[in-house]
Coordinates of C-alpha atoms in Angstrom, one line a residue:
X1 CA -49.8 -67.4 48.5
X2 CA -48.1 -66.1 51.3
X3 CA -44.5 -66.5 52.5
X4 CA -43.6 -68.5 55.3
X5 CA -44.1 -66.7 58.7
X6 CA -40.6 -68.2 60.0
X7 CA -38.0 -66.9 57.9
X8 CA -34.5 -68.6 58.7
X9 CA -36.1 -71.9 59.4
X10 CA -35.9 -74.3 56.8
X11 CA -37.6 -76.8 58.3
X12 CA -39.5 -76.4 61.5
X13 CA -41.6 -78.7 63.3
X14 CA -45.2 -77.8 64.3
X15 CA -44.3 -77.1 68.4
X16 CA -41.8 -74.8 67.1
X17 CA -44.2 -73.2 65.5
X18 CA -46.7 -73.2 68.5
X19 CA -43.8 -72.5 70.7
X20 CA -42.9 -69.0 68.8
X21 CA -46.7 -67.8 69.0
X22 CA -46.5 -68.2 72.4
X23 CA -44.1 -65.6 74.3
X24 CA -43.9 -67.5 77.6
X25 CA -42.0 -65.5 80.3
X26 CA -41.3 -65.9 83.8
X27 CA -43.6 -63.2 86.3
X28 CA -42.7 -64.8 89.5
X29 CA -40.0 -67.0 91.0
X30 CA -39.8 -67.9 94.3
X31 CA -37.8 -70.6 96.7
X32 CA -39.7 -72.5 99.3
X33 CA -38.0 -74.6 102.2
X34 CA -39.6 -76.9 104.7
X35 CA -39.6 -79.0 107.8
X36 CA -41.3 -81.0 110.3
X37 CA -44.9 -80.9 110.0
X38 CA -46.0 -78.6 107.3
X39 CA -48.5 -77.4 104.7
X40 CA -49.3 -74.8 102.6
X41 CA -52.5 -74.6 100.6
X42 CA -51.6 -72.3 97.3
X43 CA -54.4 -70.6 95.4
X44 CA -55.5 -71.1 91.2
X45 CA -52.4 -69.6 89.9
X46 CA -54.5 -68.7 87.0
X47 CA -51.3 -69.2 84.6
X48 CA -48.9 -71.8 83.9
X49 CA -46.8 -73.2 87.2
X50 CA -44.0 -74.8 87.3
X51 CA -42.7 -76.7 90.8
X52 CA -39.6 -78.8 91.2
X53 CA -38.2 -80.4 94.7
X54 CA -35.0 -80.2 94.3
X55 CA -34.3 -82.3 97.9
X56 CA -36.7 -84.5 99.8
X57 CA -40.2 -85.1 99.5
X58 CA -43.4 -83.5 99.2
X59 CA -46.9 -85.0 99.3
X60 CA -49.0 -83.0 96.6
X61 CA -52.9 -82.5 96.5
X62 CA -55.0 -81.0 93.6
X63 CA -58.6 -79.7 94.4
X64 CA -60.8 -82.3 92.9
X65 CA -58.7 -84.8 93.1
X66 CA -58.1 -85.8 96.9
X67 CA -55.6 -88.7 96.4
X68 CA -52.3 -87.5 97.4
X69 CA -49.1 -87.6 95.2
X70 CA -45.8 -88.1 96.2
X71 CA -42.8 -85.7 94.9
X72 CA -40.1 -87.4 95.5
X73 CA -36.4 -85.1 94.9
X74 CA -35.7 -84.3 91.3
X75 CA -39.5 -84.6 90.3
X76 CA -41.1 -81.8 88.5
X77 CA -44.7 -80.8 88.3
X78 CA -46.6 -78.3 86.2
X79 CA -50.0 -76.8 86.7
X80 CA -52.3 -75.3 84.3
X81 CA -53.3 -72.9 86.5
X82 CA -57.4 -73.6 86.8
X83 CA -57.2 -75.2 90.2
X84 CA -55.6 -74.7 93.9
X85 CA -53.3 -77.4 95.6
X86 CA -51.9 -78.2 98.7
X87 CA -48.4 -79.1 99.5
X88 CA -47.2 -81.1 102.8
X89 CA -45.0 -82.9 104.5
X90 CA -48.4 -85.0 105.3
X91 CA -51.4 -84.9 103.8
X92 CA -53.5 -84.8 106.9
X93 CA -52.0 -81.5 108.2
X94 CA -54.4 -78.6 108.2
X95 CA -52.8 -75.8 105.2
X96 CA -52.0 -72.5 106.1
X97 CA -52.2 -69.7 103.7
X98 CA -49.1 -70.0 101.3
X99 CA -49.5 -66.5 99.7
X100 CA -49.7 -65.2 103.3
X101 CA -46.3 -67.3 104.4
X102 CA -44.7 -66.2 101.3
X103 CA -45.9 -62.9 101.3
X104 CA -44.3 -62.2 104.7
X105 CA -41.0 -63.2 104.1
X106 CA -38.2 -60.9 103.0
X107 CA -36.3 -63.7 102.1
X108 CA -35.6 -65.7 98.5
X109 CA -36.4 -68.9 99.8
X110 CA -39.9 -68.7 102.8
X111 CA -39.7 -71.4 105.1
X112 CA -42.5 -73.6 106.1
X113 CA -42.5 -75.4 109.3
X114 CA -40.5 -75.9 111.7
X115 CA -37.6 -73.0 111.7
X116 CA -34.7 -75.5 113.2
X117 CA -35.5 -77.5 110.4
X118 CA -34.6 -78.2 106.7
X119 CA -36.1 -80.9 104.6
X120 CA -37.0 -79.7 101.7
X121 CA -35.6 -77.5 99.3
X122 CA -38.2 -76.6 95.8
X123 CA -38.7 -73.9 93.3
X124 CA -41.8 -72.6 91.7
X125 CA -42.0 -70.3 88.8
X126 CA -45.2 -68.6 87.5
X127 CA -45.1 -68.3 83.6
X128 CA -47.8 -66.1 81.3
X129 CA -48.3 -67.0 77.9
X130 CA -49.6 -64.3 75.5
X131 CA -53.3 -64.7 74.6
X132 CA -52.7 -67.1 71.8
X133 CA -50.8 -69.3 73.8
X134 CA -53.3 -69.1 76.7
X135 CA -55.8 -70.4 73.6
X136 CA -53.5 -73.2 72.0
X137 CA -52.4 -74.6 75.3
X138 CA -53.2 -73.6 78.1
X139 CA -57.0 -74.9 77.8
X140 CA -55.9 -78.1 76.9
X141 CA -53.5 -79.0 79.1
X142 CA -54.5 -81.3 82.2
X143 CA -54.3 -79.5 85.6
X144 CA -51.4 -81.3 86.6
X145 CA -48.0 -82.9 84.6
X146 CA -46.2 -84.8 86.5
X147 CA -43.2 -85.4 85.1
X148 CA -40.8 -87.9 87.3
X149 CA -37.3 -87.8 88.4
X150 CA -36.5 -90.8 86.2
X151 CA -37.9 -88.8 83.0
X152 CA -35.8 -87.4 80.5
X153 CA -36.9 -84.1 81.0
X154 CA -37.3 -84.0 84.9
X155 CA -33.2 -83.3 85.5
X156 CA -33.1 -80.5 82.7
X157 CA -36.2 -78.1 84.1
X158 CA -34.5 -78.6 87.7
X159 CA -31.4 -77.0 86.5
X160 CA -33.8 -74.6 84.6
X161 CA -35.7 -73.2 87.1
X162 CA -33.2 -73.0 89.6
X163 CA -31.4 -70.5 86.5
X164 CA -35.0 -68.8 86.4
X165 CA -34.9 -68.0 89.9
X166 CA -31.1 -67.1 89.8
X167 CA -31.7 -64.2 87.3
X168 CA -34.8 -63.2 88.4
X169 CA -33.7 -62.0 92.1
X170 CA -30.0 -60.8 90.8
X171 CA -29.8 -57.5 88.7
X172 CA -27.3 -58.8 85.8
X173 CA -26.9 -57.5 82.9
X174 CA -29.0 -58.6 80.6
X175 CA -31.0 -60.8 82.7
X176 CA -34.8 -60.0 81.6
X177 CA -33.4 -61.2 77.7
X178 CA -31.9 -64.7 79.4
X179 CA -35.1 -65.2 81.8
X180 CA -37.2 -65.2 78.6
X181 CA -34.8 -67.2 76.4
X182 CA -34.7 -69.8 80.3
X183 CA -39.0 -69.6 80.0
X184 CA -38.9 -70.9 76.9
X185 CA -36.8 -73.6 77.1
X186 CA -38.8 -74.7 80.2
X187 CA -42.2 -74.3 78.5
X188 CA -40.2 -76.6 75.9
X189 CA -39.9 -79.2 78.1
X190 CA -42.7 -79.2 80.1
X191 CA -44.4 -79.8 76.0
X192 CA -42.2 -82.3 75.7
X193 CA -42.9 -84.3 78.9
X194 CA -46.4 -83.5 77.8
X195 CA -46.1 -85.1 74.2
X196 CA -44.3 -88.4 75.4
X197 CA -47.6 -89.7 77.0
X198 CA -50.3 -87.6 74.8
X199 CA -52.4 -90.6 74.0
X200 CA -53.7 -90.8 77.7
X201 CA -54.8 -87.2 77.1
X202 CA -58.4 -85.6 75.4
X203 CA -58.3 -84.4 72.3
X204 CA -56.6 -81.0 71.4
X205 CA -53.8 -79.2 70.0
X206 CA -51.3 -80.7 71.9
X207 CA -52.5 -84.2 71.3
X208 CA -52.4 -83.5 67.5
X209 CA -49.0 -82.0 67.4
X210 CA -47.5 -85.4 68.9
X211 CA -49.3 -87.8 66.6
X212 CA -47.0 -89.0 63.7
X213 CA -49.6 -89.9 61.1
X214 CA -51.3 -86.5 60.6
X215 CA -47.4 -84.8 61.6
X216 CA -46.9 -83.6 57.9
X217 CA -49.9 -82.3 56.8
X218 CA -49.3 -80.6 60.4
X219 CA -46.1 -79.3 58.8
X220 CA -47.8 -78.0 55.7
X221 CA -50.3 -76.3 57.4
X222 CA -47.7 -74.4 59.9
X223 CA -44.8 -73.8 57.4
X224 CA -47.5 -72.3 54.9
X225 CA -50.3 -71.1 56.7
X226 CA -51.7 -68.7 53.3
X227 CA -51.8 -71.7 50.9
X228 CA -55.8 -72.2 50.6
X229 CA -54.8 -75.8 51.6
X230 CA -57.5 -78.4 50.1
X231 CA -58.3 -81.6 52.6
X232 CA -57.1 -84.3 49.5
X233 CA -53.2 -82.2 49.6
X234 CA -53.3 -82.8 53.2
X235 CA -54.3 -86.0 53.2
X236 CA -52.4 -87.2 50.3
X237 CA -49.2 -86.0 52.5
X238 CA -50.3 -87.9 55.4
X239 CA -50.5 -91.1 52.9
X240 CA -54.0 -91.7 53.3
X241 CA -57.1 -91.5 52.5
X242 CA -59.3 -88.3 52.5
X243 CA -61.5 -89.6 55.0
X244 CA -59.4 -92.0 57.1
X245 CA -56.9 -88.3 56.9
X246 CA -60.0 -86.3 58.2
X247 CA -61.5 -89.0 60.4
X248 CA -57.9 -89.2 62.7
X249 CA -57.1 -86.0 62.6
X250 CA -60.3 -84.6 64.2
X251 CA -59.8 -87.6 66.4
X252 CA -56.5 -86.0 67.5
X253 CA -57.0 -82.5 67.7
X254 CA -60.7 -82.5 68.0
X255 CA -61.5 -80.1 65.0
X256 CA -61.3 -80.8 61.5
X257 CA -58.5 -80.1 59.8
X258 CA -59.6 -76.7 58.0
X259 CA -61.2 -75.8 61.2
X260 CA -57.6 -76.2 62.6
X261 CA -56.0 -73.6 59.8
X262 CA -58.6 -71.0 60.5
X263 CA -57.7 -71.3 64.2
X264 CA -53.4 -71.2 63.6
X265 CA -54.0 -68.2 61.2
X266 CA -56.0 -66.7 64.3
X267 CA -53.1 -67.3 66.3
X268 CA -50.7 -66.0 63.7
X269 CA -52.5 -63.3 63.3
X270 CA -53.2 -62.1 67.5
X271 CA -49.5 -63.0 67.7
X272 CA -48.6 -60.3 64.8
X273 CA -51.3 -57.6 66.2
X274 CA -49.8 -58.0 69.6
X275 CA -46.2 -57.9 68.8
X276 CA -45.9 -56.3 65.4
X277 CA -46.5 -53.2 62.9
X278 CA -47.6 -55.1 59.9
X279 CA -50.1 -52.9 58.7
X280 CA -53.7 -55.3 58.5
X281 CA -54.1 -55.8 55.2
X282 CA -50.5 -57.1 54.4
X283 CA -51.2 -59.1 57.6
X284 CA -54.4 -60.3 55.8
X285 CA -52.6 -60.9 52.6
X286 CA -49.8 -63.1 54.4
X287 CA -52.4 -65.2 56.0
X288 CA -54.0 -66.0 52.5
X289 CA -57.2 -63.9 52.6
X290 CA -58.1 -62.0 49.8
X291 CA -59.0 -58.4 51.3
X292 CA -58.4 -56.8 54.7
X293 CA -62.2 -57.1 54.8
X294 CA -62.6 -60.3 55.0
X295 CA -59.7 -61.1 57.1
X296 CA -61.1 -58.3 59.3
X297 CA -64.3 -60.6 59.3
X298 CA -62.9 -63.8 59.7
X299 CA -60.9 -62.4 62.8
X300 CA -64.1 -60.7 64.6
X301 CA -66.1 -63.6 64.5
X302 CA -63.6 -65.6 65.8
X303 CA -62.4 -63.6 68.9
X304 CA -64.9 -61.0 69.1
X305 CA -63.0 -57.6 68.4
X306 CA -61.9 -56.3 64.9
X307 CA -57.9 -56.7 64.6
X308 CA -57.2 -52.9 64.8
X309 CA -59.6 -52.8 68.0
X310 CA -57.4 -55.9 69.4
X311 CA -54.1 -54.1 68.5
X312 CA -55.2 -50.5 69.9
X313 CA -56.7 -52.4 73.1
X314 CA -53.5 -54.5 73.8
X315 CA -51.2 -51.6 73.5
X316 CA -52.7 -49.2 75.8
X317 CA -50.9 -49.6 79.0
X318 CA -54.4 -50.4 81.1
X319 CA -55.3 -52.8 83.8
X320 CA -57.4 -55.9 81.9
X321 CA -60.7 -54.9 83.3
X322 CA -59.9 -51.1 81.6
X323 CA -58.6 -52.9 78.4
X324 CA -61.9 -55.0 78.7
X325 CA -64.8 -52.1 78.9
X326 CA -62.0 -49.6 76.2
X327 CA -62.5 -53.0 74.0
X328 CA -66.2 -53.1 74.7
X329 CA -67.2 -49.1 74.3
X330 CA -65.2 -48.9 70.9
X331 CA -66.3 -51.9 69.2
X332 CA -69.9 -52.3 68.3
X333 CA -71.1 -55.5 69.7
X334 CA -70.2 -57.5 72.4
X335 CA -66.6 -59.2 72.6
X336 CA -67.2 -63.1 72.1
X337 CA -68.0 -64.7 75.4
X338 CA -65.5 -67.1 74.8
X339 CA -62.5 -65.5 74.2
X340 CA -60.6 -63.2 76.5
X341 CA -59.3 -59.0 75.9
X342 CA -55.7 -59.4 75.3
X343 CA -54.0 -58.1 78.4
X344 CA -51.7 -55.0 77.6
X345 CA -49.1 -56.5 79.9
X346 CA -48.7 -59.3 77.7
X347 CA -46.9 -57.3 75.6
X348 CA -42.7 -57.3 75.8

């Protein structure tokens, strides 16, 4: 049985947990201003977004979903990245190109509209997520939070973001450390705006993290992910039955729950190839397998590439299609369709 992966914790909670295997980080920060009639149509960001008004309002459209949303001042929205949007003054305005408008302008804040004017002020942050966060969260997150003014978390990520985008235009000392420590605590409370209305959401991780009932066999599994956990120890700390345990927790997260182990050691164990040295069979050890062979399997299988492969791969300073061909010319097979090469500039 493995120690705890979270030394100095006594007792952390399962988004903890989830939150530490992510490595969120800020790549982009910019300041947008606006007036008269305006709008900008932005591309898939292809990662988490973040977008706060900070004054007036801002109608919001997401492809596939033409009815327009208001964002009032102190509203927050994040994005999970998988689909474009268009912001306006009025919905009905033709977009221009936002990457163009933003592209071409030397300044902190790009202006939209008309130049005499000043309506609105907002902030939008782009934040990457390491490949098991990309896995755990970003897949079942919907395409839009919106998280309002009058919500507990809305005032906190304004204040946030505008700290982001302080640091990251400023050379202070120190500043790349606090813009990860600031990313985090956004990507905190963006989870947490999340969890406060889970039920209205599918099935996933997420969903499972916020339900109370299956919460401490949750715990279990994340404080001691080696334990060869059996489904009545799980259940029995969850106070029920084995099958009314099983039957809600799949419910929640949408895997049973010893599919949902195998998949948080995965994590565990991309986060440690990623980030750390631990040589792979003391990694397999801590994870509770019994030989570096079979964790070697178990890993394979699950994300297509053996874990010294996945390490080698993610360290080699490459573009992503380089790390994805170097990936697929040393391994024999072909990486698992469903899973993504880890990106070498994931790495901090």
């Amino acid at each position: 049985m493995g120690a705890p992966p979270y030394p100095g914790s006594t007792n952390p909670d399962p988004l903890t947990h989830t939150l530490d295997v992510t490595s969120a980080r800020c790549v982009l920060a910019r300041g947008l201003t606006a007036g008269g009639g305006w709008a900008l149509r932005f591309p898939a960001p292809g990662r988490l977004k973040v977008h706060a008004v900070l004054r007036g309002v801002t109608w919001l459209t997401i492809d596939g979903d033409e009815r327009p949303v208001l964002l009032e001042s102190g509203d927050v929205v994040a994005f999970n990245g998988g689909r474009p949007y268009v912001l306006a003054a009025d919905p009905s305005l033709p977009p221009q190109d936002a990457p163009a408008l933003l592209g071409a302008s030397p300044h902190l804040f790009a202006h939209a509209g008309d130049e005499d004017v000043t309506e609105v002020v907002s902030i939008g942050a782009h934040f990457e997520l390491n490949t098991a966060g990309e896995d755990l969260l970003l897949h079942v997150l919907p395409p839009v939070i919106h998280v309002s003014r009058d919500g507990e978390e809305a005032s906190t990520l304004c204040w946030l973001l505008e700290q982001v985008l302080r640091e990251t235009s400023t050379d202070r000392p120190g500043g790349n450390n606090v813009t990860d420590h600031l990313s985090q605590m956004v990507f905190a409370h963006i989870l947490r705006a999340y969890l406060a209305r889970s039920e209205s959401y599918p099935a996933g991780w997420l969903r499972a993290l916020a339900d109370e009932r299956i919460a401490p066999a949750l715990h279990l599994m994340h404080t001691d992910p080696a334990r060869p956990w059996q489904l009545t120890e799980l259940a029995r700390a969850a106070a029920m039955s084995r099958s009314a345990f099983a039957g809600a927790f799949t419910s929640m997260a949408g895997v049973p729950p010893l599919t949902y182990l195998h998949q948080w050691r995965m994590r565990l164990a991309e986060r440690a190839l990623l980030h750390e040295d631990t040589p792979v069979s003391e990694l397999a050890l801590s994870l509770g397998y019994a030989s570096e062979s079979a964790f070697s399997h178990a890993f394979k299988r699950e994300t297509g590439v053996a874990p010294k492969h996945f390490r080698d791969a993610a360290r080699v300073p490459r573009s992503r299609d380089e790390v994805a061909r170097v990936v697929t010319a040393t391994c024999r097979g072909v990486p698992h369709p469903a899973r993504r090469t880890p990106s070498p500039g994931r790495r901090r």
